[in-house]
Coordinates of N, CA and C in Angstrom, one line a residue:
X293 N 0.8 -1.2 0.0 CA 0.0 0.0 0.0 C 0.9 1.2 0.0
X294 N 0.5 2.2 -0.8 CA 1.3 3.4 -1.0 C 0.8 4.5 -0.1
X295 N 1.6 5.1 0.7 CA 1.1 6.2 1.5 C 1.2 7.5 0.7
X296 N 0.3 8.4 1.0 CA 0.3 9.7 0.3 C 1.4 10.5 0.8
X297 N 1.8 11.5 0.0 CA 2.9 12.4 0.3 C 2.5 13.2 1.5
X298 N 1.2 13.5 1.7 CA 0.8 14.3 2.9 C 1.0 13.5 4.2
X299 N 0.7 12.2 4.1 CA 1.0 11.4 5.3 C 2.4 11.3 5.7
X300 N 3.3 11.3 4.7 CA 4.7 11.2 4.9 C 5.3 12.5 5.5
X301 N 4.7 13.7 5.0 CA 5.2 15.0 5.5 C 4.5 15.5 6.7
X302 N 3.5 14.9 7.2 CA 2.7 15.4 8.3 C 3.6 15.5 9.6
X303 N 4.4 14.5 10.0 CA 5.2 14.7 11.2 C 6.2 15.8 11.1
X304 N 6.8 16.0 9.9 CA 7.8 17.0 9.7 C 7.1 18.4 9.8
X305 N 6.0 18.5 9.2 CA 5.2 19.8 9.2 C 4.8 20.1 10.6
X306 N 4.4 19.1 11.3 CA 4.0 19.3 12.7 C 5.1 19.8 13.6
X307 N 6.3 19.2 13.4 CA 7.5 19.7 14.1 C 7.9 21.1 13.8
X308 N 7.8 21.5 12.5 CA 8.1 22.8 12.1 C 7.1 23.8 12.7
X309 N 5.8 23.5 12.7 CA 4.8 24.4 13.3 C 5.0 24.5 14.8
X310 N 5.3 23.4 15.5 CA 5.6 23.5 16.9 C 6.8 24.4 17.2
X311 N 7.9 24.2 16.4 CA 9.1 25.0 16.6 C 8.9 26.5 16.4
X312 N 8.1 26.8 15.3 CA 7.8 28.2 15.1 C 7.0 28.8 16.2
X313 N 6.0 28.0 16.7 CA 5.2 28.5 17.7 C 6.0 28.7 19.0
X314 N 6.9 27.8 19.4 CA 7.7 28.0 20.6 C 8.6 29.2 20.4
X315 N 9.2 29.3 19.2 CA 10.1 30.4 19.0 C 9.4 31.8 19.1
X316 N 8.2 31.9 18.6 CA 7.5 33.2 18.7 C 7.1 33.5 20.1
X317 N 6.8 32.4 20.9 CA 6.5 32.7 22.3 C 7.7 33.1 23.1
X318 N 8.8 32.5 22.8 CA 10.1 32.9 23.5 C 10.5 34.3 23.1
X319 N 10.3 34.7 21.9 CA 10.7 36.0 21.4 C 9.8 37.0 22.1
X320 N 8.5 36.8 22.2 CA 7.6 37.7 22.9 C 7.9 37.8 24.4
X321 N 8.2 36.7 25.0 CA 8.5 36.8 26.4 C 9.8 37.6 26.8
X322 N 10.8 37.5 25.9 CA 12.1 38.1 26.2 C 12.3 39.5 25.6
X323 N 11.2 40.2 25.3 CA 11.3 41.5 24.8 C 11.7 42.5 26.0
X324 N 12.7 43.3 25.7 CA 13.1 44.3 26.8 C 12.5 45.7 26.4
X325 N 11.5 45.8 25.6 CA 11.0 47.0 25.1 C 10.4 47.9 26.2
X326 N 10.0 47.3 27.3 CA 9.4 48.1 28.4 C 10.5 48.8 29.2
X327 N 11.7 48.5 29.0 CA 12.8 49.1 29.7 C 13.5 50.2 28.9
X328 N 13.9 51.3 29.5 CA 14.6 52.4 28.8 C 16.1 52.2 28.9
X329 N 16.6 51.5 28.0 CA 18.1 51.2 28.0 C 18.9 52.4 27.8
X330 N 18.4 53.4 27.1 CA 19.2 54.6 26.8 C 19.3 55.6 28.0
X331 N 18.5 55.4 29.0 CA 18.6 56.3 30.2 C 18.8 55.4 31.5
X332 N 19.9 54.8 31.5 CA 20.2 53.9 32.7 C 20.4 54.7 33.9
X333 N 20.1 54.1 35.1 CA 20.3 54.8 36.3 C 21.1 53.9 37.3
X334 N 21.8 54.5 38.2 CA 22.6 53.8 39.2 C 21.9 53.9 40.5
X335 N 21.5 52.8 41.0 CA 20.8 52.7 42.3 C 21.7 52.2 43.4
X336 N 21.6 52.7 44.6 CA 22.3 52.3 45.7 C 21.3 52.1 46.8
X337 N 21.4 50.9 47.5 CA 20.4 50.7 48.5 C 20.6 49.3 49.2
X338 N 19.6 49.0 50.0 CA 19.6 47.8 50.9 C 18.6 46.8 50.3
X339 N 19.1 45.6 50.2 CA 18.3 44.5 49.6 C 17.2 44.1 50.6
X340 N 15.9 44.1 50.1 CA 14.8 43.7 50.9 C 14.3 42.3 50.6
X341 N 14.7 41.8 49.4 CA 14.4 40.4 49.0 C 15.3 40.0 47.8
X342 N 15.6 38.7 47.8 CA 16.4 38.1 46.6 C 15.7 36.8 46.3
X343 N 15.2 36.8 45.1 CA 14.4 35.6 44.7 C 15.2 34.9 43.5
X344 N 15.7 33.7 43.8 CA 16.4 32.9 42.8 C 15.4 31.9 42.3
X345 N 14.6 32.3 41.3 CA 13.5 31.5 40.8 C 13.5 31.6 39.3
X346 N 12.9 30.6 38.7 CA 12.5 30.6 37.3 C 11.2 31.3 37.1
X347 N 10.9 32.0 36.0 CA 11.8 32.2 34.9 C 12.9 33.3 35.0
X348 N 12.8 34.1 36.1 CA 13.7 35.2 36.3 C 14.1 35.3 37.8
X349 N 15.3 35.8 38.0 CA 15.8 36.1 39.3 C 15.4 37.6 39.6
X350 N 15.0 37.9 40.8 CA 14.6 39.2 41.1 C 15.3 39.7 42.4
X351 N 15.7 41.0 42.3 CA 16.3 41.6 43.5 C 15.4 42.8 43.8
X352 N 15.0 42.9 45.1 CA 14.2 44.0 45.5 C 15.0 44.8 46.5
X353 N 15.1 46.1 46.2 CA 15.9 47.0 47.1 C 15.1 48.3 47.5
X354 N 15.5 48.8 48.6 CA 15.1 50.2 49.0 C 16.3 51.0 48.6
X355 N 16.1 51.7 47.5 CA 17.3 52.4 46.9 C 17.0 53.8 46.4
X356 N 18.1 54.5 46.2 CA 18.1 55.9 45.7 C 18.9 55.9 44.4
X357 N 18.4 56.7 43.4 CA 19.1 57.0 42.2 C 20.2 57.9 42.5
X358 N 21.4 57.4 42.3 CA 22.7 58.2 42.6 C 22.9 59.4 41.8
X359 N 22.4 59.4 40.5 CA 22.6 60.6 39.7 C 21.4 61.4 39.5
X360 N 20.2 60.9 39.9 CA 19.0 61.6 39.7 C 18.8 62.8 40.7
X361 N 17.9 63.7 40.3 CA 17.6 64.8 41.2 C 16.8 64.4 42.4
X362 N 15.9 63.4 42.2 CA 15.0 62.9 43.3 C 15.8 62.0 44.2
X363 N 16.1 62.4 45.4 CA 16.9 61.5 46.3 C 16.0 60.7 47.2
X364 N 14.7 60.6 46.9 CA 13.8 59.8 47.8 C 14.2 58.4 47.7
X365 N 14.1 57.7 48.8 CA 14.3 56.2 48.8 C 13.0 55.6 48.2
X366 N 13.2 54.7 47.3 CA 12.0 54.0 46.7 C 12.3 52.5 46.7
X367 N 11.2 51.8 46.7 CA 11.2 50.3 46.6 C 11.3 49.9 45.2
X368 N 12.4 49.4 44.8 CA 12.7 49.0 43.4 C 12.6 47.4 43.2
X369 N 12.0 47.0 42.2 CA 12.1 45.6 41.8 C 12.9 45.5 40.5
X370 N 14.0 44.7 40.6 CA 15.0 44.6 39.6 C 14.9 43.2 39.0
X371 N 14.6 43.1 37.7 CA 14.5 41.8 37.0 C 15.9 41.5 36.5
X372 N 16.3 40.2 36.7 CA 17.5 39.7 36.2 C 17.2 38.5 35.2
X373 N 18.2 37.9 34.6 CA 18.1 36.8 33.8 C 17.6 35.6 34.6
X374 N 17.5 34.5 33.9 CA 17.1 33.2 34.6 C 18.3 32.6 35.3
X375 N 18.0 31.8 36.3 CA 19.1 31.2 37.1 C 20.2 30.5 36.3
X376 N 19.8 29.8 35.2 CA 20.8 29.1 34.4 C 21.8 30.0 33.8
X377 N 21.3 31.1 33.2 CA 22.2 32.1 32.6 C 23.1 32.7 33.7
X378 N 22.5 33.1 34.8 CA 23.3 33.7 35.8 C 24.4 32.8 36.4
X379 N 24.0 31.5 36.6 CA 24.9 30.5 37.1 C 26.1 30.4 36.2
X380 N 25.9 30.4 34.9 CA 27.0 30.3 33.9 C 27.9 31.5 33.9
X381 N 27.5 32.6 34.4 CA 28.4 33.8 34.4 C 28.9 34.1 35.8
X382 N 28.7 33.2 36.7 CA 29.4 33.3 38.0 C 28.5 33.6 39.2
X383 N 27.2 33.8 39.0 CA 26.3 34.1 40.1 C 26.1 32.8 40.9
X384 N 25.8 33.0 42.2 CA 25.4 31.9 43.0 C 24.1 32.2 43.7
X385 N 23.3 31.2 44.0 CA 21.9 31.4 44.6 C 22.0 32.1 45.9
X386 N 23.1 32.0 46.6 CA 23.2 32.6 48.0 C 24.1 33.8 48.1
X387 N 24.4 34.5 47.0 CA 25.4 35.5 47.0 C 24.8 36.9 47.4
X388 N 23.5 37.0 47.4 CA 22.8 38.3 47.8 C 21.9 37.9 48.9
X389 N 21.9 38.7 50.0 CA 21.0 38.4 51.1 C 20.2 39.7 51.5
X390 N 19.1 39.4 52.2 CA 18.3 40.5 52.7 C 19.2 41.3 53.6
X391 N 19.2 42.7 53.5 CA 20.0 43.5 54.3 C 21.3 43.9 53.7
X392 N 21.8 43.2 52.6 CA 23.0 43.6 51.9 C 22.9 45.0 51.3
X393 N 24.0 45.7 51.3 CA 24.0 47.0 50.6 C 24.6 46.7 49.2
X394 N 23.9 47.1 48.2 CA 24.4 46.9 46.8 C 24.2 48.1 46.0
X395 N 25.0 48.2 44.9 CA 24.8 49.2 43.9 C 24.4 48.5 42.6
X396 N 23.4 49.0 41.9 CA 23.0 48.4 40.7 C 22.8 49.4 39.6
X397 N 23.4 49.1 38.4 CA 23.1 49.9 37.2 C 22.0 49.2 36.5
X398 N 20.9 49.9 36.2 CA 19.7 49.3 35.6 C 19.1 50.2 34.5
X399 N 18.3 49.5 33.7 CA 17.5 50.2 32.7 C 16.1 50.3 33.3
X400 N 15.6 51.5 33.6 CA 14.4 51.6 34.3 C 13.2 51.4 33.4
X401 N 12.0 51.1 34.0 CA 10.8 51.0 33.3 C 10.5 52.3 32.6
X402 N 10.0 52.2 31.4 CA 9.6 53.4 30.6 C 8.4 54.2 31.3
X403 N 7.6 53.4 32.0 CA 6.4 54.0 32.7 C 6.8 54.9 33.9
X404 N 8.0 54.8 34.3 CA 8.4 55.7 35.5 C 8.2 55.0 36.8
X405 N 7.6 53.8 36.8 CA 7.5 53.0 38.0 C 8.9 52.5 38.5
X406 N 9.0 52.2 39.8 CA 10.3 51.8 40.3 C 10.6 50.3 40.0
X407 N 10.8 50.0 38.8 CA 11.1 48.7 38.3 C 12.2 48.8 37.2
X408 N 13.0 47.8 37.1 CA 14.1 47.9 36.1 C 14.7 46.5 35.7
X409 N 15.5 46.6 34.7 CA 16.2 45.4 34.2 C 17.7 45.6 34.6
X410 N 18.2 44.7 35.3 CA 19.6 44.8 35.7 C 20.6 44.8 34.6
X411 N 21.6 45.6 34.7 CA 22.7 45.6 33.8 C 24.0 45.2 34.5
X412 N 24.2 45.7 35.7 CA 25.4 45.4 36.5 C 25.1 45.6 38.0
X413 N 25.5 44.6 38.8 CA 25.4 44.8 40.2 C 26.7 44.7 40.9
X414 N 26.9 45.6 41.9 CA 28.2 45.6 42.7 C 27.8 45.2 44.1
X415 N 28.4 44.2 44.6 CA 28.1 43.7 45.9 C 28.9 44.5 47.0
X416 N 28.6 44.4 48.2 CA 29.2 45.1 49.3 C 30.7 44.9 49.3
X417 N 31.2 43.7 48.9 CA 32.6 43.4 48.9 C 33.3 43.9 47.6
X418 N 32.6 44.6 46.7 CA 33.2 45.1 45.5 C 33.1 44.3 44.3
X419 N 32.7 43.0 44.5 CA 32.6 42.1 43.3 C 31.4 42.6 42.4
X420 N 31.7 42.5 41.1 CA 30.7 42.9 40.1 C 30.2 41.8 39.3
X421 N 28.9 41.8 39.0 CA 28.3 40.8 38.2 C 27.3 41.4 37.1
X422 N 27.4 40.9 35.9 CA 26.5 41.4 34.9 C 25.3 40.6 34.9
X423 N 24.4 40.7 33.9 CA 23.1 40.1 33.8 C 23.0 39.2 32.6
X424 N 24.1 38.8 31.9 CA 24.1 38.0 30.8 C 24.0 38.8 29.5
X425 N 24.4 38.2 28.4 CA 24.4 38.9 27.1 C 23.1 39.5 26.6
X426 N 22.0 38.8 26.8 CA 20.7 39.3 26.2 C 20.3 40.7 26.9
X427 N 20.6 40.9 28.1 CA 20.2 42.1 28.8 C 21.1 43.3 28.3
X428 N 22.2 43.1 27.8 CA 23.1 44.2 27.3 C 23.9 44.7 28.4
X429 N 24.9 45.6 28.0 CA 25.9 46.1 29.0 C 25.4 47.3 29.7
X430 N 26.1 47.6 30.8 CA 25.8 48.9 31.5 C 26.5 50.0 30.7
X431 N 25.8 51.1 30.5 CA 26.3 52.2 29.7 C 26.8 53.4 30.5
X432 N 26.6 53.2 31.8 CA 27.1 54.3 32.8 C 27.9 53.6 33.9
X433 N 28.6 54.4 34.6 CA 29.4 53.9 35.7 C 28.9 54.5 37.0

């Protein structure tokens, strides 16, 4: 019995469709459009929470924009890459603790809310860690 060409191609077409679907979902999830990369800020403050979780690691700080005119302390939520990426570039799940004083260069939310994408963090001991290639480099010091 001869199978039709459609039946022979169906598994391959299904795999291509699934791959395109997954790629488009990943692309949409990893957009950094909500962050203002061109106007990075330098935050200094005390860690209130550190979450080493998938899909993203988060640092929450009570911090002040070091170069901004507004010197009010604000509660910032800083989004980092996923634990796998951070682990590969030297981060450890226990390297930041509640109460630690850190400095972070971030791309703030375009909305003006106190949220940001991490570019570079400096720990109390002076060690510096980036956020992986997809997040891009710090443009300020």
